[in-house]
Amino acid sequence: MDEETAEQQADITRLLLHHIHAPFTGTLYIRGVLPVPPPAEAVRVVTGAGPGHTPDRLTAYEIPLRPDDDPVTAGDITGILRALHTGTRLYSSDSVSTVMGMTLVRVNPAAVDKTAATSDDNALTILRGVACPFTEEQPDPRLRGFLFLQQDLLRLYLDTEDIPGVIAADVRPSGAITALLAALPSLITEEERMTAAGDDPHCSRLVDLTTW
């Protein structure tokens, strides 16, 4: 995996996290950001209305990270999503498929007139820049994406220097969060906890931490 792509996926995930409880438009929320596996350079942003978490109520939009060699930002993605959910939009059959039970739409950013940033968007940029200034030092493990599988089941997509590829870790938000976060770096490297990724193409292995 191109490290630049991995960093961009991680940065976009971090900057879109607030939309899990703040709608990006109307009643639509982000329910996941999925790291598209190589050789593609893209993210899949999963959206849904209200509290829905079941796959049949979610849509994943695959957005290239560097169309025309210009990096896509989290703000660009928010603008694209808002435009896609404004009015009626038709998609060609070759741009629509399924992934993990969700409808998957491959987006051509050049064909979308993304909406302008709102004053709240700009205020968030200012506040985030002051409270959480950018640093080149990457966390380990690094969050590359996430997906709400159920109301109380969250899948984290992580990478670490110790293991190649992306590791998915299933956790329960209702569990012992502080203890889980402290132990997470070591838990995701324990071979005995790892299983095959199943129908999830966004990771190379899966760790079940729902009962930890």
Coordinates of C-alpha atoms in Angstrom, one line a residue:
M1 CA 0.0 0.0 0.0
D2 CA 1.2 3.4 -0.9
E3 CA 2.0 5.2 2.4
E4 CA 0.7 8.5 1.0
T5 CA -2.6 6.8 0.4
A6 CA -2.7 5.2 3.8
E7 CA -2.0 8.6 5.5
Q8 CA -4.7 10.3 3.4
Q9 CA -7.2 7.6 4.4
A10 CA -6.3 8.1 8.0
D11 CA -6.5 11.9 7.9
I12 CA -9.9 11.8 6.2
T13 CA -11.2 9.3 8.7
R14 CA -10.1 11.6 11.6
L15 CA -11.6 14.7 10.1
L16 CA -15.0 13.1 9.4
L17 CA -15.5 11.5 12.8
H18 CA -17.8 14.3 14.0
H19 CA -20.4 13.4 11.4
I20 CA -21.2 10.2 13.3
H21 CA -23.4 12.3 15.5
A22 CA -23.7 15.6 13.5
P23 CA -25.5 15.2 10.2
F24 CA -23.6 16.4 7.1
T25 CA -27.0 17.4 5.6
G26 CA -30.6 17.0 6.7
T27 CA -30.9 13.7 8.7
L28 CA -27.9 12.0 7.0
Y29 CA -25.0 10.8 9.0
I30 CA -21.7 9.2 8.3
R31 CA -21.7 5.6 9.4
G32 CA -18.3 4.5 8.2
V33 CA -15.2 5.4 6.3
L34 CA -13.7 2.3 4.6
P35 CA -10.0 2.1 3.4
V36 CA -10.3 0.8 -0.1
P37 CA -7.6 -1.9 -0.6
P38 CA -4.8 -1.4 -3.1
P39 CA -4.2 -0.9 -6.0
A40 CA -7.1 1.6 -5.8
E41 CA -6.5 5.0 -4.2
A42 CA -9.9 5.8 -2.7
V43 CA -12.1 5.8 0.4
R44 CA -15.6 4.6 0.8
V45 CA -17.8 6.8 2.9
V46 CA -20.8 5.1 4.3
T47 CA -23.9 7.2 4.9
G48 CA -27.3 6.5 6.5
A49 CA -30.4 8.3 7.8
G50 CA -31.0 8.7 11.5
P51 CA -29.9 5.9 13.8
G52 CA -29.9 3.2 11.1
H53 CA -27.0 0.8 11.1
T54 CA -28.2 -2.2 9.1
P55 CA -26.5 -2.7 5.7
D56 CA -29.7 -2.4 3.7
R57 CA -30.2 1.1 5.0
L58 CA -26.7 2.3 4.2
T59 CA -24.9 3.5 1.1
A60 CA -21.2 3.5 0.5
Y61 CA -19.8 6.1 -1.9
E62 CA -16.3 5.4 -3.3
I63 CA -14.4 8.6 -3.9
P64 CA -10.9 8.7 -5.5
L65 CA -8.3 10.3 -3.3
R66 CA -6.3 12.0 -6.0
P67 CA -8.4 12.8 -9.1
D68 CA -6.4 14.9 -11.5
D69 CA -3.4 14.5 -9.1
D70 CA -5.0 17.0 -6.6
P71 CA -5.5 15.4 -3.1
V72 CA -9.1 15.2 -1.9
T73 CA -9.7 16.7 1.5
A74 CA -12.3 15.9 4.1
G75 CA -14.0 19.2 3.2
D76 CA -14.2 18.2 -0.4
I77 CA -15.8 14.9 0.6
T78 CA -18.4 16.6 2.7
G79 CA -19.2 18.9 -0.2
I80 CA -19.5 16.0 -2.6
L81 CA -21.8 14.1 -0.2
R82 CA -24.0 17.1 0.2
A83 CA -24.3 17.5 -3.5
L84 CA -25.0 13.9 -4.1
H85 CA -27.9 14.1 -1.6
T86 CA -29.4 17.2 -3.2
G87 CA -32.3 16.6 -5.6
T88 CA -32.6 13.5 -7.7
R89 CA -29.5 11.8 -9.1
L90 CA -29.2 8.9 -11.5
Y91 CA -26.2 6.6 -11.7
S92 CA -25.1 4.4 -14.5
S93 CA -25.3 0.7 -13.9
D94 CA -21.6 0.2 -14.1
S95 CA -21.1 2.6 -11.2
V96 CA -23.4 0.8 -8.8
S97 CA -22.7 -2.5 -7.1
T98 CA -22.7 -3.9 -3.5
V99 CA -20.2 -4.4 -0.7
M100 CA -20.8 -6.1 2.6
G101 CA -24.6 -5.9 2.0
M102 CA -24.5 -2.2 1.3
T103 CA -25.2 -0.4 -2.0
L104 CA -21.8 0.8 -3.4
V105 CA -21.7 3.9 -5.7
R106 CA -18.4 4.8 -7.4
V107 CA -18.3 8.6 -7.7
N108 CA -16.7 10.7 -10.4
P109 CA -15.8 13.9 -8.5
A110 CA -15.4 15.8 -11.8
A111 CA -19.1 15.2 -12.5
V112 CA -20.3 16.5 -9.1
D113 CA -20.6 20.2 -8.3
K114 CA -19.7 20.0 -4.7
T115 CA -21.4 22.5 -2.4
A116 CA -19.4 25.3 -0.8
A117 CA -18.2 25.1 2.8
T118 CA -20.6 26.5 5.4
S119 CA -19.7 28.9 8.1
D120 CA -19.9 26.1 10.6
D121 CA -17.5 24.0 8.4
N122 CA -15.0 26.9 8.5
A123 CA -15.5 27.4 12.2
L124 CA -14.8 23.7 12.8
T125 CA -11.6 24.0 10.7
I126 CA -10.4 26.9 12.9
L127 CA -11.3 25.2 16.2
R128 CA -9.7 21.9 15.1
G129 CA -6.6 23.7 14.0
V130 CA -6.1 25.3 17.4
A131 CA -7.2 22.4 19.6
C132 CA -5.7 19.6 17.5
P133 CA -2.9 21.0 15.4
F134 CA -1.5 18.9 12.6
T135 CA 1.5 16.7 13.4
E136 CA 3.5 14.5 11.1
E137 CA 3.9 11.9 13.8
Q138 CA 1.5 9.1 13.1
P139 CA -0.1 7.1 15.9
D140 CA 0.5 3.4 16.2
P141 CA -1.9 1.7 15.7
R142 CA -3.3 4.1 13.2
L143 CA -7.1 4.4 12.5
R144 CA -7.6 4.0 8.8
G145 CA -11.4 3.7 8.9
F146 CA -14.4 2.5 10.8
L147 CA -17.9 1.1 10.2
F148 CA -21.0 0.8 12.5
L149 CA -22.1 -2.8 12.0
Q150 CA -24.9 -2.6 14.5
Q151 CA -26.1 -0.2 17.2
D152 CA -23.5 -1.6 19.6
L153 CA -21.0 -3.1 17.3
L154 CA -18.2 -0.9 15.8
R155 CA -15.5 -2.2 13.4
L156 CA -12.2 -0.3 13.6
Y157 CA -9.8 -0.5 10.6
L158 CA -6.2 -0.2 11.9
D159 CA -2.7 -0.6 10.7
T160 CA 0.5 -1.0 12.8
E161 CA 4.2 -1.2 12.0
D162 CA 4.3 -4.7 13.5
I163 CA 1.8 -6.3 11.0
P164 CA 1.4 -5.7 7.3
G165 CA -2.0 -4.8 5.8
V166 CA -5.1 -3.5 7.5
I167 CA -6.5 -5.1 10.7
A168 CA -10.2 -4.9 11.5
A169 CA -11.1 -5.0 15.2
D170 CA -14.7 -5.4 16.3
V171 CA -15.5 -3.6 19.6
R172 CA -18.6 -2.8 21.6
P173 CA -19.0 1.0 22.4
S174 CA -20.9 -0.1 25.6
G175 CA -17.9 -2.0 26.9
A176 CA -15.0 -0.9 29.1
I177 CA -13.7 1.8 26.7
T178 CA -10.8 3.1 28.8
A179 CA -9.3 -0.4 29.3
L180 CA -9.9 -1.3 25.7
L181 CA -8.1 1.7 24.4
A182 CA -5.1 1.1 26.7
A183 CA -4.8 -2.6 25.6
L184 CA -5.7 -2.2 21.9
P185 CA -2.1 -1.9 20.6
S186 CA -1.2 -5.3 22.0
L187 CA -4.6 -7.0 21.5
I188 CA -4.6 -6.5 17.7
T189 CA -1.2 -8.2 17.4
E190 CA -2.1 -11.4 19.2
E191 CA -2.2 -14.2 16.6
E192 CA -4.7 -16.3 18.6
R193 CA -7.3 -13.6 18.3
M194 CA -7.1 -13.3 14.6
T195 CA -9.5 -14.8 12.1
A196 CA -10.1 -14.5 8.3
A197 CA -11.7 -11.3 7.2
G198 CA -14.8 -13.0 5.7
D199 CA -16.8 -10.9 3.3
D200 CA -14.9 -7.7 4.3
P201 CA -12.5 -6.7 1.4
H202 CA -11.2 -3.7 3.4
C203 CA -8.9 -5.7 5.7
S204 CA -6.5 -8.6 5.7
R205 CA -7.5 -10.0 9.1
L206 CA -10.1 -9.6 11.8
V207 CA -9.8 -9.4 15.6
D208 CA -12.9 -10.0 17.7
L209 CA -12.7 -7.8 20.8
T210 CA -16.4 -7.8 21.6
T211 CA -16.1 -9.9 24.7
W212 CA -12.8 -8.6 25.9

